[in-house]
Short mmCIF file of C-alpha atoms and ligand atoms in Angstrom, two decimals:
data_model
loop_
_atom_site.label_atom_id
_atom_site.label_comp_id
_atom_site.label_asym_id
_atom_site.label_seq_id
_atom_site.Cartn_x
_atom_site.Cartn_y
_atom_site.Cartn_z
CA UNK A 1282 0.07 -0.26 0.12
CA UNK A 1283 2.63 2.71 0.03
CA UNK A 1284 4.23 4.99 -2.80
CA UNK A 1285 6.76 6.52 -2.68
CA UNK A 1286 6.68 9.71 -1.70
CA UNK A 1287 4.72 8.49 1.60
CA UNK A 1288 6.98 9.06 4.18
CA UNK A 1289 8.73 12.87 4.94
CA UNK A 1290 11.53 12.96 7.52
CA UNK A 1291 12.41 16.30 8.70
CA UNK A 1292 15.87 17.06 10.76
CA UNK A 1293 14.57 19.08 13.28
CA UNK A 1294 13.31 20.81 16.02
CA UNK A 1295 9.64 19.73 16.73
CA UNK A 1296 9.46 22.76 19.02
CA UNK A 1297 9.33 24.89 16.24
CA UNK A 1298 7.79 21.88 13.99
CA UNK A 1299 9.48 22.45 11.46
CA UNK A 1300 8.35 21.82 7.84
CA UNK A 1301 4.39 21.05 8.67
CA UNK A 1302 1.27 22.93 7.37
CA UNK A 1303 -1.52 23.35 9.66
CA UNK A 1304 -4.15 22.14 9.75
CA UNK A 1305 -2.75 19.59 7.48
CA UNK A 1306 -2.35 16.61 10.00
CA UNK A 1307 -5.08 14.03 11.22
CA UNK A 1308 -3.36 11.97 13.72
CA UNK A 1309 -0.11 12.52 15.87
CA UNK A 1310 1.10 9.34 17.22
CA UNK A 1311 4.35 9.43 19.83
CA UNK A 1312 6.41 9.26 22.41
CA UNK A 1313 8.32 11.86 23.80
CA UNK A 1314 11.85 11.96 25.74
CA UNK A 1315 9.87 11.19 29.40
CA UNK A 1316 10.64 14.25 31.90
CA UNK A 1317 12.93 12.55 35.28
CA UNK A 1318 14.11 9.50 33.88
CA UNK A 1319 18.09 9.60 33.37
CA UNK A 1320 18.20 8.28 29.95
CA UNK A 1321 16.97 11.81 28.76
CA UNK A 1322 18.42 14.31 31.40
CA UNK A 1323 21.59 15.03 29.09
CA UNK A 1324 18.86 16.63 26.41
CA UNK A 1325 16.48 18.72 28.27
CA UNK A 1326 19.99 19.92 30.73
CA UNK A 1327 20.42 21.01 27.21
CA UNK A 1328 17.23 22.98 27.09
CA UNK A 1329 17.92 24.60 30.15
CA UNK A 1330 15.74 22.42 32.10
CA UNK A 1331 16.76 20.20 35.07
CA UNK A 1332 13.11 20.03 37.44
CA UNK A 1333 10.01 18.46 36.78
CA UNK A 1334 7.79 21.32 35.19
CA UNK A 1335 10.70 23.05 33.15
CA UNK A 1336 11.39 19.49 31.53
CA UNK A 1337 7.77 19.80 30.58
CA UNK A 1338 7.22 23.44 29.17
CA UNK A 1339 9.66 22.09 26.81
CA UNK A 1340 7.72 19.65 25.99
CA UNK A 1341 4.23 21.41 26.14
CA UNK A 1342 5.42 23.51 22.79
CA UNK A 1343 5.31 20.81 21.29
CA UNK A 1344 2.00 19.59 22.07
CA UNK A 1345 0.92 22.97 20.75
CA UNK A 1346 2.81 22.90 17.23
CA UNK A 1347 0.42 19.37 17.19
CA UNK A 1348 -2.67 21.58 18.12
CA UNK A 1349 -1.87 23.71 15.10
CA UNK A 1350 -0.56 20.90 12.70
CA UNK A 1351 -3.98 19.03 13.26
CA UNK A 1352 -7.14 19.20 11.14
CA UNK A 1353 -10.21 20.22 13.58
CA UNK A 1354 -11.34 16.73 14.45
CA UNK A 1355 -7.54 15.47 14.09
CA UNK A 1356 -6.04 13.04 17.21
CA UNK A 1357 -3.24 13.22 19.35
CA UNK A 1358 -2.48 9.61 20.95
CA UNK A 1359 0.49 10.22 23.28
CA UNK A 1360 2.79 7.46 24.93
CA UNK A 1361 4.15 8.57 27.91
CA UNK A 1362 4.85 6.46 31.23
CA UNK A 1363 5.42 7.87 34.96
CA UNK A 1364 8.87 8.10 36.41
CA UNK A 1365 10.28 7.01 40.33
CA UNK A 1366 12.80 8.94 41.24
CA UNK A 1367 14.91 10.46 44.17
CA UNK A 1368 15.52 14.22 44.55
CA UNK A 1369 17.02 16.06 47.64
CA UNK A 1370 16.46 12.43 49.24
CA UNK A 1371 13.58 12.04 49.10
CA UNK A 1372 11.37 9.23 47.04
CA UNK A 1373 8.41 9.74 45.01
CA UNK A 1374 6.33 9.44 41.67
CA UNK A 1375 6.52 11.88 38.80
CA UNK A 1376 3.00 12.15 36.80
CA UNK A 1377 4.07 12.59 33.53
CA UNK A 1378 0.96 11.26 32.43
CA UNK A 1379 -0.55 13.79 34.65
CA UNK A 1380 1.19 16.64 33.83
CA UNK A 1381 0.78 16.17 29.52
CA UNK A 1382 -2.82 15.64 30.38
CA UNK A 1383 -3.24 19.09 31.68
CA UNK A 1384 -0.88 21.08 29.52
CA UNK A 1385 -3.20 19.33 26.71
CA UNK A 1386 -6.25 20.37 28.16
CA UNK A 1387 -5.20 24.04 29.00
CA UNK A 1388 -3.80 24.20 25.29
CA UNK A 1389 -7.35 23.69 23.54
CA UNK A 1390 -7.21 19.43 23.14
CA UNK A 1391 -10.74 17.68 24.20
CA UNK A 1392 -8.82 14.62 26.94
CA UNK A 1393 -10.23 11.11 25.94
CA UNK A 1394 -10.56 8.14 27.84
CA UNK A 1395 -6.75 7.02 27.76
CA UNK A 1396 -4.94 3.52 27.17
CA UNK A 1397 -2.90 1.95 30.27
CA UNK A 1398 -0.58 -0.37 28.36
CA UNK A 1399 0.48 -3.11 30.74
CA UNK A 1400 4.15 -3.72 30.11
CA UNK A 1401 5.12 -7.98 30.48
CA UNK A 1402 8.07 -7.67 33.00
CA UNK A 1403 11.23 -9.73 32.86
CA UNK A 1404 12.07 -9.28 36.77
CA UNK A 1405 8.40 -10.67 37.89
CA UNK A 1406 9.70 -10.15 41.83
CA UNK A 1407 10.94 -6.33 41.58
CA UNK A 1408 9.93 -5.65 43.89
CA UNK A 1409 10.74 -2.68 46.34
CA UNK A 1410 10.57 -2.54 50.03
CA UNK A 1411 11.70 -4.92 52.70
CA UNK A 1412 10.41 -8.50 52.46
CA UNK A 1413 6.75 -8.76 53.59
CA UNK A 1414 6.43 -6.41 56.03
CA UNK A 1415 3.65 -3.22 55.62
CA UNK A 1416 3.92 -0.40 55.45
CA UNK A 1417 6.59 1.28 53.26
CA UNK A 1418 6.84 -0.59 50.29
CA UNK A 1419 5.99 0.67 46.96
CA UNK A 1420 3.62 -0.77 44.27
CA UNK A 1421 5.56 -1.62 40.99
CA UNK A 1422 5.43 1.26 37.76
CA UNK A 1423 4.46 -1.72 35.10
CA UNK A 1424 1.60 0.21 32.98
CA UNK A 1425 2.70 3.30 30.10
CA UNK A 1426 0.15 5.79 29.39
CA UNK A 1427 -1.30 6.31 25.63
CA UNK A 1428 -3.13 9.31 26.23
CA UNK A 1429 -5.75 10.97 23.72
CA UNK A 1430 -6.86 14.09 23.05
CA UNK A 1431 -9.33 15.43 19.71
CA UNK A 1432 -8.81 19.01 18.54
CA UNK A 1433 -12.32 20.04 19.22
CA UNK A 1434 -15.89 18.42 18.16
CA UNK A 1435 -15.97 14.85 15.79
CA UNK A 1436 -14.10 15.02 12.57
CA UNK A 1437 -16.22 15.62 9.69
CA UNK A 1438 -16.02 12.49 6.94
CA UNK A 1439 -18.27 12.36 4.23
CA UNK A 1440 -20.39 9.09 5.54
CA UNK A 1441 -20.31 7.13 2.08
CA UNK A 1442 -16.45 8.26 1.98
CA UNK A 1443 -14.28 5.30 -0.01
CA UNK A 1444 -11.27 6.05 2.13
CA UNK A 1445 -13.12 5.68 5.19
CA UNK A 1446 -14.72 2.02 4.30
CA UNK A 1447 -11.33 1.15 3.34
CA UNK A 1448 -10.33 1.79 6.70
CA UNK A 1449 -13.12 -0.28 8.81
CA UNK A 1450 -11.69 -2.80 11.04
CA UNK A 1451 -13.66 -6.71 11.93
CA UNK A 1452 -15.63 -6.67 15.36
CA UNK A 1453 -12.75 -8.86 17.20
CA UNK A 1454 -10.37 -6.00 16.53
CA UNK A 1455 -13.21 -2.91 18.30
CA UNK A 1456 -13.08 -5.12 21.27
CA UNK A 1457 -9.50 -5.72 22.05
CA UNK A 1458 -8.16 -2.40 20.47
CA UNK A 1459 -11.17 0.20 22.30
CA UNK A 1460 -10.74 -1.66 25.84
CA UNK A 1461 -8.53 0.64 28.45
CA UNK A 1462 -5.76 -2.18 29.25
CA UNK A 1463 -3.61 -3.17 27.20
CA UNK A 1464 -1.89 -6.57 27.72
CA UNK A 1465 0.41 -8.57 25.84
CA UNK A 1466 2.39 -6.13 23.77
CA UNK A 1467 6.63 -6.51 24.50
CA UNK A 1468 8.02 -3.29 24.80
CA UNK A 1469 11.76 -1.55 25.70
CA UNK A 1470 11.95 0.08 28.71
CA UNK A 1471 12.43 3.55 29.16
CA UNK A 1472 13.90 3.57 31.96
CA UNK A 1473 16.74 0.89 31.72
CA UNK A 1474 19.27 3.89 31.14
CA UNK A 1475 21.42 2.49 28.90
CA UNK A 1476 21.29 4.50 25.99
CA UNK A 1477 18.87 2.84 24.22
CA UNK A 1478 16.27 4.46 21.75
CA UNK A 1479 12.51 4.13 23.55
CA UNK A 1480 11.04 2.63 20.41
CA UNK A 1481 7.63 1.30 20.87
CA UNK A 1482 6.70 -1.84 19.93
CA UNK A 1483 5.24 -1.92 16.63
CA UNK A 1484 1.41 -3.39 17.72
CA UNK A 1485 1.10 0.56 19.73
CA UNK A 1486 1.14 2.48 16.43
CA UNK A 1487 -0.43 -0.20 14.28
CA UNK A 1488 -3.42 -0.21 16.10
CA UNK A 1489 -3.88 3.46 16.99
CA UNK A 1490 -3.41 4.78 13.13
CA UNK A 1491 -5.95 2.19 12.77
CA UNK A 1492 -8.23 2.75 15.50
CA UNK A 1493 -8.08 7.14 14.22
CA UNK A 1494 -7.28 7.48 10.89
CA UNK A 1495 -8.56 6.87 7.80
CA UNK A 1496 -6.39 5.61 4.83
CA UNK A 1497 -5.25 8.39 2.89
CA UNK A 1498 -4.43 10.32 6.02
CA UNK A 1499 -1.67 12.22 6.92
CA UNK A 1500 0.41 10.24 10.03
CA UNK A 1501 2.90 12.36 11.97
CA UNK A 1502 5.20 11.65 14.78
CA UNK A 1503 7.15 14.61 16.27
CA UNK A 1504 9.42 12.38 18.20
CA UNK A 1505 10.53 10.22 14.85
CA UNK A 1506 12.97 7.96 16.57
CA UNK A 1507 13.84 4.45 14.75
CA UNK A 1508 10.47 5.93 13.20
CA UNK A 1509 7.73 2.84 13.96
CA UNK A 1510 5.11 5.48 13.87
CA UNK A 1511 6.45 6.46 10.31
CA UNK A 1512 6.71 2.77 9.16
CA UNK A 1513 3.49 1.28 10.39
CA UNK A 1514 1.79 4.13 9.12
CA UNK A 1515 3.15 3.60 5.34
CA UNK A 1516 2.23 0.53 5.42
CA UNK A 1517 -1.13 1.24 7.01
CA UNK A 1518 -2.22 3.69 3.30
CA UNK A 1519 -1.00 6.52 5.22
CA UNK A 1520 1.46 9.64 4.27
CA UNK A 1521 3.61 10.00 7.24
CA UNK A 1522 5.40 12.89 8.22
CA UNK A 1523 8.61 12.35 11.09
CA UNK A 1524 10.96 15.20 12.76
CA UNK A 1525 14.12 14.05 14.62
CA UNK A 1526 16.45 16.28 16.52
CA UNK A 1527 19.50 14.07 16.68
CA UNK A 1528 21.05 14.02 13.56
CA UNK A 1529 22.12 10.37 13.36
CA UNK A 1530 18.36 9.37 14.04
CA UNK A 1531 17.45 11.42 11.30
CA UNK A 1532 20.28 10.28 8.92
CA UNK A 1533 19.29 7.34 9.82
CA UNK A 1534 15.82 7.37 9.16
CA UNK A 1535 16.45 9.32 5.52
CA UNK A 1536 18.31 5.79 4.59
CA UNK A 1537 15.50 3.40 6.13
CA UNK A 1538 13.47 5.57 4.34
CA UNK A 1539 15.55 5.10 1.04
CA UNK A 1540 15.93 1.83 1.81
CA UNK A 1541 11.96 0.47 1.99
CA UNK A 1542 10.59 2.71 -0.49
CA UNK A 1543 13.66 2.74 -3.35
CA UNK A 1544 14.00 6.20 -3.77
CA UNK A 1545 16.57 9.07 -3.45
CA UNK A 1546 16.85 11.15 -0.52
CA UNK A 1547 14.47 13.86 -0.05
CA UNK A 1548 14.97 17.62 1.13
CA UNK A 1549 14.45 17.97 4.52
CA UNK A 1550 14.46 21.90 5.99
CA UNK A 1551 18.12 22.04 7.91
C1 SAM B 1739 10.99 7.64 23.33
S1 SAM B 1739 11.78 8.13 21.40
C2 SAM B 1739 11.64 7.89 20.62
C3 SAM B 1739 10.61 6.41 19.73
C4 SAM B 1739 9.96 6.13 19.04
N1 SAM B 1739 7.97 5.99 19.20
C5 SAM B 1739 10.49 5.35 18.56
O1 SAM B 1739 9.62 4.51 18.46
O2 SAM B 1739 11.63 4.50 18.34
C6 SAM B 1739 12.35 9.84 22.10
C7 SAM B 1739 12.78 10.35 20.23
O3 SAM B 1739 12.54 12.19 19.94
C8 SAM B 1739 13.83 12.48 19.81
N2 SAM B 1739 13.42 14.09 20.27
C9 SAM B 1739 13.83 14.59 21.23
N3 SAM B 1739 13.63 16.23 21.16
C10 SAM B 1739 12.98 16.45 20.40
C11 SAM B 1739 12.56 17.49 19.55
N4 SAM B 1739 12.35 18.91 20.27
N5 SAM B 1739 12.29 17.28 17.82
C12 SAM B 1739 12.23 16.65 17.71
N6 SAM B 1739 12.66 15.03 18.48
C13 SAM B 1739 13.17 15.11 19.21
C14 SAM B 1739 14.92 12.25 20.00
O4 SAM B 1739 15.86 12.10 19.77
C15 SAM B 1739 14.70 10.52 20.64
O5 SAM B 1739 14.44 10.12 18.85
#
């Protein structure tokens, strides 16, 4: 279902959303660098952001830019996990999901019911506490959030639109995908702090793209990383735009795009 020009890679900063036209994107599927996770400390520090609130203020700029480029009724899906971290000797939860939810709502997005992605743990006995004695142990953080928002009222589509009908899902898919807890999808934990990409499993964008867009739509990932969203979108007959700040990753994306689509690289704004 792919066409040669169906994926566009932009090497740049999503806070400025270079090269993406206002009201042109039907769906954003993304996973940002998570605030308060050591893996992303250096990136946030390079923006002068060293605490939870300052880190989120940088991400807020991306949510605002997503609002501008989405079509009326377009959807924003943000995969994010909370963080556990000690600061000034105090161990606590940093609720990234709550902070993104409130920022997006302030920006004008309508919050929708979200999905909890329960990650299968390879450490079933991971437990923060001492033995079996109450009360000072902590609950294991084994879910990530897929926050969902819409830009304004429902998107208007022609009821007989052939693209919409070509994008139909089956009853079994609907029953599974529209339930609030997603289990059995393997992921790569961001909290590992070992410099890995933080890529999410293809099944996550694959479901979201089929749930919230139709064939021919444009899907954007402003934090493209290894391009999981882009390759899935293209495979599903959608156009895809990926923005990536890291030069090395952006070049790798462009190489992968060329390899998959057999076309020369397109230009990028920087
Ligand atoms: C959590 S990873 C995304 C992983 C992606 N979902 C995947 O499946 O590979 C976040 C990515 O966003 C990139 N990034 C961070 N800040 C950015 C910004 N301001 N603009 C564009 N990309 C950014 C990072 O370099 C990293 O590749």
